Short mmCIF file of C-alpha atoms in Angstrom, two decimals:
data_model
loop_
_atom_site.label_atom_id
_atom_site.label_comp_id
_atom_site.label_asym_id
_atom_site.label_seq_id
_atom_site.Cartn_x
_atom_site.Cartn_y
_atom_site.Cartn_z
CA UNK V 1 0.00 0.00 0.00
CA UNK V 2 1.43 3.38 -1.00
CA UNK V 3 1.62 6.32 1.40
CA UNK V 4 -1.28 8.02 -0.39
CA UNK V 5 -3.39 4.85 -0.19
CA UNK V 6 -2.56 4.44 3.51
CA UNK V 7 -3.54 8.03 4.15
CA UNK V 8 -6.80 7.67 2.24
CA UNK V 9 -7.65 4.46 4.12
CA UNK V 10 -6.91 6.13 7.44
CA UNK V 11 -9.10 9.09 6.56
CA UNK V 12 -12.01 6.84 5.56
CA UNK V 13 -11.65 5.02 8.86
CA UNK V 14 -11.66 8.26 10.84
CA UNK V 15 -14.77 9.57 9.11
CA UNK V 16 -16.48 6.21 9.62
CA UNK V 17 -15.78 6.43 13.35
CA UNK V 18 -17.16 9.96 13.43
CA UNK V 19 -20.38 8.87 11.74
CA UNK V 20 -20.88 5.52 13.43
CA UNK V 21 -20.37 6.72 16.99
CA UNK V 22 -22.29 9.97 16.95
CA UNK V 23 -25.69 8.24 16.53
CA UNK V 24 -28.47 10.80 16.81
CA UNK V 25 -26.08 13.63 17.73
CA UNK V 26 -25.71 16.27 15.01
CA UNK V 27 -22.33 15.88 13.30
CA UNK V 28 -21.51 19.54 13.81
CA UNK V 29 -22.15 19.26 17.56
CA UNK V 30 -20.30 15.97 17.81
CA UNK V 31 -17.12 17.16 16.13
CA UNK V 32 -15.59 18.31 19.42
CA UNK V 33 -15.56 14.77 20.80
CA UNK V 34 -13.80 13.18 17.85
CA UNK V 35 -11.36 16.06 17.39
CA UNK V 36 -10.74 16.31 21.12
CA UNK V 37 -10.11 12.57 21.44
CA UNK V 38 -7.65 12.63 18.55
CA UNK V 39 -5.88 15.53 20.28
CA UNK V 40 -5.88 13.69 23.62
CA UNK V 41 -4.21 10.67 21.99
CA UNK V 42 -1.63 12.83 20.22
CA UNK V 43 -0.46 14.77 23.27
CA UNK V 44 -0.42 11.59 25.39
CA UNK V 45 1.84 9.72 22.98
CA UNK V 46 3.95 12.77 22.28
CA UNK V 47 4.44 13.35 26.01
CA UNK V 48 5.23 9.69 26.76
CA UNK V 49 7.87 9.61 24.06
CA UNK V 50 9.39 12.81 25.42
CA UNK V 51 9.72 11.25 28.89
CA UNK V 52 11.11 7.99 27.51
CA UNK V 53 13.70 9.95 25.50
CA UNK V 54 14.50 7.04 23.22
CA UNK V 55 15.27 4.61 26.05
CA UNK V 56 13.63 1.31 25.06
CA UNK V 57 13.80 0.08 28.66
CA UNK V 58 11.31 2.74 29.77
CA UNK V 59 7.55 2.34 29.24
CA UNK V 60 6.06 5.52 30.66
CA UNK V 61 2.50 4.15 30.55
CA UNK V 62 3.52 1.27 32.82
CA UNK V 63 5.12 3.44 35.51
CA UNK V 64 3.28 4.27 38.74
CA UNK V 65 2.42 7.93 39.19
CA UNK V 66 4.37 7.90 42.45
CA UNK V 67 7.75 7.76 40.67
CA UNK V 68 7.19 11.25 39.21
CA UNK V 69 9.24 13.72 41.21
CA UNK V 70 8.50 17.46 41.36
CA UNK V 71 11.73 18.06 39.43
CA UNK V 72 10.65 15.76 36.58
CA UNK V 73 7.24 17.42 36.41
CA UNK V 74 8.65 20.94 36.51
CA UNK V 75 11.18 20.25 33.77
CA UNK V 76 8.58 18.58 31.55
CA UNK V 77 6.11 21.47 31.83
CA UNK V 78 8.82 23.99 30.99
CA UNK V 79 9.66 21.98 27.87
CA UNK V 80 6.32 20.59 26.65
CA UNK V 81 4.00 23.14 28.25
CA UNK V 82 1.87 20.59 30.15
CA UNK V 83 2.11 17.39 32.18
CA UNK V 84 0.33 14.03 31.93
CA UNK V 85 0.76 11.31 34.56
CA UNK V 86 0.98 7.67 33.40
CA UNK V 87 -2.49 6.97 34.80
CA UNK V 88 -3.89 9.87 32.75
CA UNK V 89 -2.52 8.78 29.36
CA UNK V 90 -4.93 8.12 26.51
CA UNK V 91 -3.82 4.49 26.14
CA UNK V 92 -4.38 3.85 29.87
CA UNK V 93 -7.92 5.24 29.82
CA UNK V 94 -8.91 3.78 26.43
CA UNK V 95 -7.84 0.25 27.44
CA UNK V 96 -10.58 -0.12 30.07
CA UNK V 97 -13.01 2.50 28.79
CA UNK V 98 -15.92 0.08 28.12
CA UNK V 99 -15.91 -1.22 31.71
CA UNK V 100 -15.28 2.12 33.43
CA UNK V 101 -18.57 3.21 35.01
CA UNK V 102 -17.14 6.64 35.84
CA UNK V 103 -15.50 7.23 32.46
CA UNK V 104 -17.15 10.60 31.82
CA UNK V 105 -16.12 12.07 35.17
CA UNK V 106 -12.65 10.51 34.98
CA UNK V 107 -12.07 12.14 31.59
CA UNK V 108 -13.30 15.50 32.87
CA UNK V 109 -10.87 15.27 35.81
CA UNK V 110 -7.96 14.30 33.55
CA UNK V 111 -8.60 17.16 31.13
CA UNK V 112 -8.82 19.60 34.02
CA UNK V 113 -5.56 18.25 35.46
CA UNK V 114 -3.71 18.55 32.13
CA UNK V 115 -4.85 22.16 31.76
CA UNK V 116 -4.08 23.11 35.36
CA UNK V 117 -0.61 21.55 35.16
CA UNK V 118 0.47 24.65 33.22
CA UNK V 119 -0.77 27.11 35.85
CA UNK V 120 1.98 29.55 36.74
CA UNK V 121 4.13 28.54 33.76
CA UNK V 122 4.71 30.47 30.52
CA UNK V 123 2.49 27.96 28.68
CA UNK V 124 -0.56 28.62 30.87
CA UNK V 125 -2.34 30.75 28.28
CA UNK V 126 -1.71 28.22 25.52
CA UNK V 127 -3.05 25.26 27.52
CA UNK V 128 -5.90 26.80 29.51
CA UNK V 129 -9.36 25.86 28.24
CA UNK V 130 -8.12 23.52 25.50
CA UNK V 131 -10.70 20.90 26.50
CA UNK V 132 -13.47 23.38 27.31
CA UNK V 133 -15.65 22.17 24.45
CA UNK V 134 -15.14 18.49 25.30
CA UNK V 135 -18.08 18.37 27.70
CA UNK V 136 -18.22 14.81 29.03
CA UNK V 137 -21.44 15.54 30.98
CA UNK V 138 -23.40 16.94 28.04
CA UNK V 139 -26.81 15.48 27.26
CA UNK V 140 -25.75 15.47 23.61
CA UNK V 141 -23.85 12.29 24.49
CA UNK V 142 -26.91 10.62 25.99
CA UNK V 143 -29.54 11.08 28.67
CA UNK V 144 -27.97 8.76 31.24
CA UNK V 145 -24.44 8.36 32.54
CA UNK V 146 -24.41 4.84 31.05
CA UNK V 147 -25.30 6.22 27.61
CA UNK V 148 -22.68 8.96 27.88
CA UNK V 149 -19.99 6.50 28.89
CA UNK V 150 -20.90 4.08 26.11
CA UNK V 151 -20.53 6.77 23.46
CA UNK V 152 -17.31 8.15 24.96
CA UNK V 153 -15.86 4.62 25.16
CA UNK V 154 -16.75 4.02 21.51
CA UNK V 155 -14.95 7.20 20.44
CA UNK V 156 -11.89 6.30 22.54
CA UNK V 157 -11.83 2.76 21.10
CA UNK V 158 -12.20 4.04 17.55
CA UNK V 159 -9.40 6.58 17.85
CA UNK V 160 -7.20 4.05 19.68
CA UNK V 161 -7.57 1.70 16.71
CA UNK V 162 -6.20 4.18 14.20
CA UNK V 163 -2.81 3.18 12.85
CA UNK V 164 -0.42 6.13 12.68
CA UNK V 165 2.65 3.93 12.30
CA UNK V 166 5.52 3.17 14.61
CA UNK V 167 7.37 5.82 16.58
CA UNK V 168 11.14 5.94 16.48
CA UNK V 169 13.94 7.50 18.44
CA UNK V 170 11.87 8.80 21.31
CA UNK V 171 9.97 11.21 19.10
CA UNK V 172 7.44 11.34 16.33
CA UNK V 173 9.01 11.11 12.93
CA UNK V 174 7.77 13.32 10.11
CA UNK V 175 5.33 10.70 8.89
CA UNK V 176 3.46 10.46 12.18
CA UNK V 177 3.26 14.24 12.45
CA UNK V 178 1.84 14.41 8.94
CA UNK V 179 -0.67 11.66 9.63
CA UNK V 180 -1.91 13.10 12.91
CA UNK V 181 -2.06 16.62 11.52
CA UNK V 182 -3.69 15.51 8.27
CA UNK V 183 -6.20 13.38 10.16
CA UNK V 184 -7.19 16.40 12.24
CA UNK V 185 -7.49 18.68 9.22
CA UNK V 186 -9.34 15.97 7.30
CA UNK V 187 -11.93 15.82 10.07
CA UNK V 188 -12.20 19.60 10.25
CA UNK V 189 -12.61 19.93 6.49
CA UNK V 190 -15.30 17.24 6.39
CA UNK V 191 -17.19 18.85 9.24
CA UNK V 192 -16.86 22.21 7.49
CA UNK V 193 -18.07 20.81 4.18
CA UNK V 194 -21.15 19.36 5.90
CA UNK V 195 -21.87 22.36 8.12
CA UNK V 196 -23.17 24.82 5.54
CA UNK V 197 -22.31 28.47 6.02
CA UNK V 198 -20.78 28.04 9.47
CA UNK V 199 -18.13 25.66 8.15
CA UNK V 200 -16.48 28.20 5.89
CA UNK V 201 -16.12 30.62 8.77
CA UNK V 202 -13.47 28.56 10.52
CA UNK V 203 -11.73 26.54 7.83
CA UNK V 204 -10.05 27.53 4.57
CA UNK V 205 -9.62 24.53 2.21
CA UNK V 206 -6.03 23.31 2.04
CA UNK V 207 -5.63 23.95 -1.69
CA UNK V 208 -6.59 27.62 -1.29
CA UNK V 209 -4.52 27.90 1.89
CA UNK V 210 -1.50 26.66 -0.03
CA UNK V 211 -1.85 29.42 -2.64
CA UNK V 212 -2.32 32.11 0.01
CA UNK V 213 0.70 30.91 1.99
CA UNK V 214 2.86 30.87 -1.14
CA UNK V 215 1.81 34.42 -2.01
CA UNK V 216 2.61 35.73 1.48
CA UNK V 217 5.93 33.89 1.74
CA UNK V 218 7.06 34.48 -1.85
CA UNK V 219 10.85 34.95 -2.16
CA UNK V 220 11.30 35.18 1.60
CA UNK V 221 13.80 32.56 2.74
CA UNK V 222 13.07 33.55 6.32
CA UNK V 223 10.42 35.59 8.10
CA UNK V 224 10.33 36.83 11.65
CA UNK V 225 6.81 35.44 12.21
CA UNK V 226 3.53 34.80 10.45
CA UNK V 227 0.16 36.24 11.50
CA UNK V 228 -3.52 35.60 10.77
CA UNK V 229 -5.84 38.21 12.33
CA UNK V 230 -8.92 36.01 11.75
CA UNK V 231 -7.30 32.61 12.07
CA UNK V 232 -10.26 30.24 12.41
CA UNK V 233 -8.88 26.77 13.07
CA UNK V 234 -5.38 27.82 12.00
CA UNK V 235 -5.38 26.16 8.59
CA UNK V 236 -3.82 29.15 6.81
CA UNK V 237 -1.01 29.48 9.34
CA UNK V 238 -0.20 25.80 9.15
CA UNK V 239 0.16 25.82 5.39
CA UNK V 240 3.18 28.08 5.90
CA UNK V 241 4.75 25.33 8.02
CA UNK V 242 3.61 22.41 5.89
CA UNK V 243 4.71 23.70 2.52
CA UNK V 244 7.64 25.87 3.47
CA UNK V 245 10.06 23.78 5.46
CA UNK V 246 12.84 25.51 3.53
CA UNK V 247 11.70 28.83 4.98
CA UNK V 248 12.67 29.82 8.47
CA UNK V 249 9.85 31.18 10.60
CA UNK V 250 11.95 32.53 13.42
CA UNK V 251 9.47 33.52 16.11
CA UNK V 252 6.52 31.36 15.21
CA UNK V 253 2.82 31.55 14.46
CA UNK V 254 0.40 34.21 15.68
CA UNK V 255 -3.37 34.39 15.31
CA UNK V 256 -6.52 35.91 16.75
CA UNK V 257 -9.97 34.32 16.63
CA UNK V 258 -13.33 35.63 17.86
CA UNK V 259 -15.15 32.29 18.26
CA UNK V 260 -14.23 30.38 21.42
CA UNK V 261 -14.74 26.88 20.01
CA UNK V 262 -12.75 27.69 16.88
CA UNK V 263 -10.03 29.31 19.00
CA UNK V 264 -9.63 26.00 20.83
CA UNK V 265 -9.52 24.11 17.52
CA UNK V 266 -6.70 26.38 16.35
CA UNK V 267 -4.61 25.78 19.47
CA UNK V 268 -5.14 22.02 19.22
CA UNK V 269 -4.20 22.21 15.56
CA UNK V 270 -0.87 23.81 16.46
CA UNK V 271 -0.02 21.03 18.91
CA UNK V 272 -1.13 18.36 16.44
CA UNK V 273 1.33 19.74 13.90
CA UNK V 274 4.05 19.54 16.58
CA UNK V 275 4.38 23.28 17.02
CA UNK V 276 5.45 23.71 20.63
CA UNK V 277 3.65 26.16 22.91
CA UNK V 278 6.54 28.64 22.76
CA UNK V 279 6.33 28.80 18.94
CA UNK V 280 2.69 29.81 18.65
CA UNK V 281 0.45 32.43 20.20
CA UNK V 282 -3.27 32.19 19.45
CA UNK V 283 -5.45 34.74 21.24
CA UNK V 284 -9.22 34.94 21.72
CA UNK V 285 -10.94 38.22 20.88
CA UNK V 286 -12.44 40.63 18.37
CA UNK V 287 -9.64 41.65 16.03
CA UNK V 288 -11.28 44.89 14.90
CA UNK V 289 -12.38 46.21 18.30
CA UNK V 290 -9.91 44.56 20.67
CA UNK V 291 -6.78 43.73 18.65
CA UNK V 292 -3.95 41.68 20.11
CA UNK V 293 -0.24 41.54 19.20
CA UNK V 294 0.29 45.28 18.86
CA UNK V 295 3.57 44.77 20.69
CA UNK V 296 4.56 41.96 18.31
CA UNK V 297 4.26 43.84 15.03
CA UNK V 298 5.50 44.14 12.39
CA UNK V 299 5.04 40.72 10.77
CA UNK V 300 6.90 39.61 7.65
CA UNK V 301 4.04 37.39 6.48
CA UNK V 302 0.29 37.84 6.98
CA UNK V 303 -2.39 35.45 5.71
CA UNK V 304 -6.10 35.82 6.26
CA UNK V 305 -9.56 34.75 5.17
CA UNK V 306 -11.71 37.09 7.27
CA UNK V 307 -15.52 36.88 7.33
CA UNK V 308 -17.12 38.55 4.32
CA UNK V 309 -19.13 41.73 4.76
CA UNK V 310 -19.85 41.36 8.47
CA UNK V 311 -21.22 44.22 10.52
CA UNK V 312 -18.99 46.12 12.94
CA UNK V 313 -19.13 49.26 15.11
CA UNK V 314 -17.40 51.47 12.60
CA UNK V 315 -18.48 55.09 12.87
CA UNK V 316 -20.64 54.31 15.93
CA UNK V 317 -17.37 54.30 17.87
CA UNK V 318 -15.81 57.78 17.47
CA UNK V 319 -12.45 56.54 18.78
CA UNK V 320 -11.89 54.18 15.85
CA UNK V 321 -11.17 56.95 13.33
CA UNK V 322 -8.14 57.83 15.46
CA UNK V 323 -6.99 54.21 15.66
CA UNK V 324 -3.50 53.79 14.17
CA UNK V 325 -4.84 51.06 11.90
CA UNK V 326 -7.61 53.11 10.31
CA UNK V 327 -6.59 56.77 10.72
CA UNK V 328 -4.17 56.88 7.74
CA UNK V 329 -7.01 56.09 5.32
CA UNK V 330 -9.05 58.98 6.70
CA UNK V 331 -12.27 56.96 6.65
CA UNK V 332 -13.70 53.85 8.29
CA UNK V 333 -15.08 50.82 6.49
CA UNK V 334 -18.90 50.92 6.33
CA UNK V 335 -20.69 49.63 9.42
CA UNK V 336 -22.47 46.99 7.34
CA UNK V 337 -19.31 45.81 5.57
CA UNK V 338 -16.16 45.41 7.68
CA UNK V 339 -14.06 43.90 4.85
CA UNK V 340 -11.69 46.86 4.47
CA UNK V 341 -11.33 47.15 8.24
CA UNK V 342 -9.66 43.73 8.20
CA UNK V 343 -7.50 44.80 5.24
CA UNK V 344 -6.31 47.98 6.99
CA UNK V 345 -5.69 46.01 10.19
CA UNK V 346 -3.43 43.59 8.29
CA UNK V 347 -1.64 46.43 6.50
CA UNK V 348 -0.82 48.14 9.78
CA UNK V 349 0.75 44.93 11.12
CA UNK V 350 2.82 44.29 7.97
CA UNK V 351 6.58 44.82 7.90
CA UNK V 352 8.39 46.81 5.22
CA UNK V 353 9.78 43.58 3.69
CA UNK V 354 6.71 41.39 3.93
CA UNK V 355 3.46 40.59 2.15
CA UNK V 356 -0.12 40.12 3.23
CA UNK V 357 -2.41 37.81 1.23
CA UNK V 358 -6.07 38.33 2.13
CA UNK V 359 -9.21 36.67 0.80
CA UNK V 360 -11.77 39.39 0.00
CA UNK V 361 -15.37 39.75 -1.12
CA UNK V 362 -15.33 41.06 -4.74
CA UNK V 363 -17.66 43.99 -4.09
CA UNK V 364 -15.08 45.94 -2.11
CA UNK V 365 -13.01 46.41 -5.27
CA UNK V 366 -15.59 48.40 -7.21
CA UNK V 367 -18.16 49.89 -4.81
CA UNK V 368 -18.14 53.62 -4.14
CA UNK V 369 -18.30 55.64 -0.92
CA UNK V 370 -15.94 54.86 1.94
CA UNK V 371 -14.63 51.75 0.22
CA UNK V 372 -13.55 53.78 -2.82
CA UNK V 373 -11.72 56.21 -0.53
CA UNK V 374 -9.89 53.34 1.14
CA UNK V 375 -8.90 51.95 -2.26
CA UNK V 376 -7.59 55.42 -3.14
CA UNK V 377 -5.45 55.41 0.00
CA UNK V 378 -4.07 51.95 -0.79
CA UNK V 379 -3.28 52.75 -4.43
CA UNK V 380 -1.91 56.24 -3.81
CA UNK V 381 0.50 54.78 -1.26
CA UNK V 382 1.46 51.94 -3.61
CA UNK V 383 0.44 49.13 -1.24
CA UNK V 384 -1.56 47.01 -3.71
CA UNK V 385 0.70 44.52 -5.45
CA UNK V 386 -1.83 42.11 -6.97
CA UNK V 387 -5.54 41.37 -7.11
CA UNK V 388 -6.46 37.81 -8.09
CA UNK V 389 -9.97 36.66 -9.00
CA UNK V 390 -10.59 33.00 -8.18
CA UNK V 391 -13.11 30.49 -9.50
CA UNK V 392 -16.50 30.19 -7.79
CA UNK V 393 -17.35 27.50 -5.25
CA UNK V 394 -13.83 26.98 -3.87
CA UNK V 395 -14.86 27.60 -0.25
CA UNK V 396 -17.23 25.83 2.12
CA UNK V 397 -20.56 27.52 2.71
CA UNK V 398 -20.42 29.95 -0.21
CA UNK V 399 -20.42 29.62 -3.99
CA UNK V 400 -19.21 33.15 -4.73
CA UNK V 401 -16.02 33.76 -6.69
CA UNK V 402 -13.80 35.59 -4.19
CA UNK V 403 -10.61 37.59 -4.73
CA UNK V 404 -7.19 37.52 -3.11
CA UNK V 405 -5.65 40.90 -2.33
CA UNK V 406 -1.85 40.92 -2.02
CA UNK V 407 -0.44 43.89 -0.12
CA UNK V 408 3.23 44.91 -0.08
CA UNK V 409 5.23 47.80 1.32
CA UNK V 410 8.27 47.16 -0.85
CA UNK V 411 7.05 47.47 -4.43
CA UNK V 412 9.71 48.62 -6.89
CA UNK V 413 7.26 50.29 -9.30
CA UNK V 414 3.80 51.85 -9.22
CA UNK V 415 1.96 49.30 -11.34
CA UNK V 416 -0.72 47.00 -9.95
CA UNK V 417 -1.09 43.45 -11.19
CA UNK V 418 -4.43 41.83 -11.97
CA UNK V 419 -4.78 38.05 -12.45
CA UNK V 420 -7.95 36.38 -13.71
CA UNK V 421 -7.72 32.85 -12.31
CA UNK V 422 -11.49 32.33 -12.46
CA UNK V 423 -11.03 29.61 -15.09
CA UNK V 424 -8.56 27.60 -13.02
CA UNK V 425 -10.41 24.89 -11.13
CA UNK V 426 -11.17 21.20 -11.06
CA UNK V 427 -14.64 20.07 -10.06
CA UNK V 428 -14.71 17.58 -7.18
CA UNK V 429 -17.96 16.47 -5.51
CA UNK V 430 -19.76 19.60 -4.31
CA UNK V 431 -16.84 22.02 -4.54
CA UNK V 432 -14.24 23.17 -7.00
CA UNK V 433 -10.56 22.82 -6.13
CA UNK V 434 -7.26 24.37 -7.18
CA UNK V 435 -4.73 21.78 -8.31
CA UNK V 436 -0.98 22.14 -7.84
CA UNK V 437 -0.74 22.98 -11.55
CA UNK V 438 -3.25 25.80 -11.13
CA UNK V 439 -1.33 27.19 -8.16
CA UNK V 440 1.95 26.97 -10.07
CA UNK V 441 0.48 28.87 -13.02
CA UNK V 442 -0.75 31.66 -10.73
CA UNK V 443 2.56 31.86 -8.89
CA UNK V 444 4.60 31.97 -12.10
CA UNK V 445 2.77 35.02 -13.42
CA UNK V 446 2.69 36.59 -9.94
CA UNK V 447 6.47 36.29 -9.84
CA UNK V 448 7.17 37.50 -13.38
CA UNK V 449 4.50 40.24 -13.49
CA UNK V 450 4.32 39.58 -17.23
CA UNK V 451 1.16 40.31 -19.19
CA UNK V 452 -0.73 37.30 -20.56
CA UNK V 453 -3.81 37.62 -22.73
CA UNK V 454 -7.03 36.93 -20.86
CA UNK V 455 -5.05 35.98 -17.73
CA UNK V 456 -2.79 38.67 -16.28
CA UNK V 457 -2.05 42.35 -16.77
CA UNK V 458 0.05 44.92 -14.93
CA UNK V 459 -1.67 48.31 -14.94
CA UNK V 460 0.03 51.66 -14.35
CA UNK V 461 -1.00 54.07 -11.62
CA UNK V 462 -2.58 56.68 -13.93
CA UNK V 463 -4.81 54.07 -15.53
CA UNK V 464 -6.22 53.05 -12.17
CA UNK V 465 -6.70 56.65 -11.08
CA UNK V 466 -8.50 57.37 -14.35
CA UNK V 467 -10.78 54.43 -13.61
CA UNK V 468 -11.85 55.93 -10.25
CA UNK V 469 -9.62 53.51 -8.32
CA UNK V 470 -11.62 50.51 -9.47
CA UNK V 471 -9.62 47.39 -8.58
CA UNK V 472 -11.94 44.80 -10.09
CA UNK V 473 -9.96 42.28 -12.14
CA UNK V 474 -12.55 42.23 -14.94
CA UNK V 475 -11.95 45.96 -15.52
CA UNK V 476 -8.39 45.30 -16.63
CA UNK V 477 -8.15 41.70 -17.84
CA UNK V 478 -10.34 41.03 -20.86
CA UNK V 479 -12.18 37.75 -20.63
CA UNK V 480 -11.53 35.35 -23.46
CA UNK V 481 -14.37 35.12 -25.96
CA UNK V 482 -15.11 31.42 -26.07
CA UNK V 483 -17.90 31.72 -28.63
CA UNK V 484 -17.31 29.96 -31.94
CA UNK V 485 -15.69 32.26 -34.47
CA UNK V 486 -17.68 32.86 -37.65
CA UNK V 487 -15.91 33.08 -41.05
CA UNK V 488 -18.04 35.69 -42.86
CA UNK V 489 -16.49 34.99 -46.28
CA UNK V 490 -17.10 31.29 -45.96
CA UNK V 491 -20.59 31.91 -44.65
CA UNK V 492 -21.41 34.18 -47.64
CA UNK V 493 -20.09 31.56 -50.08
CA UNK V 494 -22.22 28.88 -48.43
CA UNK V 495 -25.19 31.25 -48.52
CA UNK V 496 -24.75 31.87 -52.26
CA UNK V 497 -24.54 28.13 -52.90
CA UNK V 498 -27.68 27.59 -50.82
CA UNK V 499 -29.60 30.36 -52.63
CA UNK V 500 -28.55 28.97 -56.01
CA UNK V 501 -29.67 25.51 -54.96
CA UNK V 502 -33.00 26.91 -53.77
CA UNK V 503 -33.49 28.71 -57.11
CA UNK V 504 -32.69 25.46 -58.95
CA UNK V 505 -35.17 23.51 -56.85
CA UNK V 506 -37.86 26.15 -57.40
CA UNK V 507 -37.29 25.97 -61.19
CA UNK V 508 -37.56 22.20 -61.08
CA UNK V 509 -40.72 22.38 -59.00
CA UNK V 510 -42.23 24.98 -61.38
CA UNK V 511 -41.46 22.71 -64.34
CA UNK V 512 -43.11 19.76 -62.65
CA UNK V 513 -46.18 21.84 -61.77
CA UNK V 514 -46.42 23.14 -65.37
CA UNK V 515 -46.15 19.63 -66.70
CA UNK V 516 -48.93 18.40 -64.39
CA UNK V 517 -51.17 21.33 -65.30
CA UNK V 518 -50.58 20.64 -69.07
CA UNK V 519 -51.58 17.02 -68.64
CA UNK V 520 -54.78 18.07 -66.85
CA UNK V 521 -55.72 20.47 -69.75
CA UNK V 522 -55.22 17.75 -72.40
CA UNK V 523 -57.40 15.42 -70.41
#
């Protein structure tokens, strides 16, 4: 079995577990239990292998809790960010889960203990509340304790049966990290695809994430850190790690997320991709009203897929026009459409050497009013490097054809590039996808800035100003006319032949009629 086949088989098995075990529980509501259990297994095995440190004579799961000294615990928390006793390990609990009549309360106590182990340590903020959405007492699991325990035991057994391969050298090798991380993202993407509108709000499909990460990291062999101001489950940030091992991300991954459940998913996602607590910082909060990481800016790479056209306070809060993020534009994004507020937020956090790649609703590129004034500010200050129009139906929960806005503070000329990638997609099931070939084609023209008929065009500053700062791709890249071309000369020749044939047929018909009429007269 090839690696791809093994991965596909593993993913089918995971989704089967998710569907079989949940029973009457809505899949969207049940996702926390499957995702949380996968996370619990990962950190348990990761922690055990850290303690064993490659010594085959040590089996951490078989040790009594009493052998753990305060020094061992303290050192482990400083390194890993948390502590798990042998009796609390996933394998220990899963082994006897079906006969444990207090399974739900035992799990709740273990999760609380893992989180509290970080209290007073630098990792406290990264660990606190990680299991908050894994409610082992919820009636969604069943009406009785017996029912709850049966469903929890089934999830534990299912996840315990997943084969992620052998571990070597006291640590996960790259394959296990990929399998755990991919399994987690596979689950998230499937839940997102089946969740309607809400799914797209926390997960950007991997193929789109890959393009966005490449745009933001383009030609940067190292960046100080990467930031997503509306990070959802962290999928955009993780593409930078997954596809750019040759790049050095010196200070790690930063993100802010407004939804508490999604914020927890993002932090779990970091751990599941083996990003240690001291290399990521995900914060909970409203990016536009209560922004974090002001002391961390600037960032060399920013990626984001913020919510489209959401409402925000805007002009109802008189202090916002004086906010360092929005003041330079001289106007706030409309209260009913916060899109440009996210754009200006990202721009203010961007370093002079970096790029921001932001997914945007198309309307912001051609509407008038405050949005036109913000476009004027961006163009006049030469911040807009590229606008890319994508194919429709690439994202979960929406079929619209969105754009990617690439911002830069180090452009060497005053032209703006427009790329029409709306024809680049492959249809799969209910959604379209970008293939690696599609991404490569976009990146090649993004890099070269060359004009290509019906695909890409670099437009000078005066042209954009003369077009009232319209940044819609269709205003600058002419769509290819796919209608069948008509050869007028050939058509006229065919018409003449047809007319001549008609005249001939009429003459023949007239002759026949005359002959018939003559025969009737003689009779």
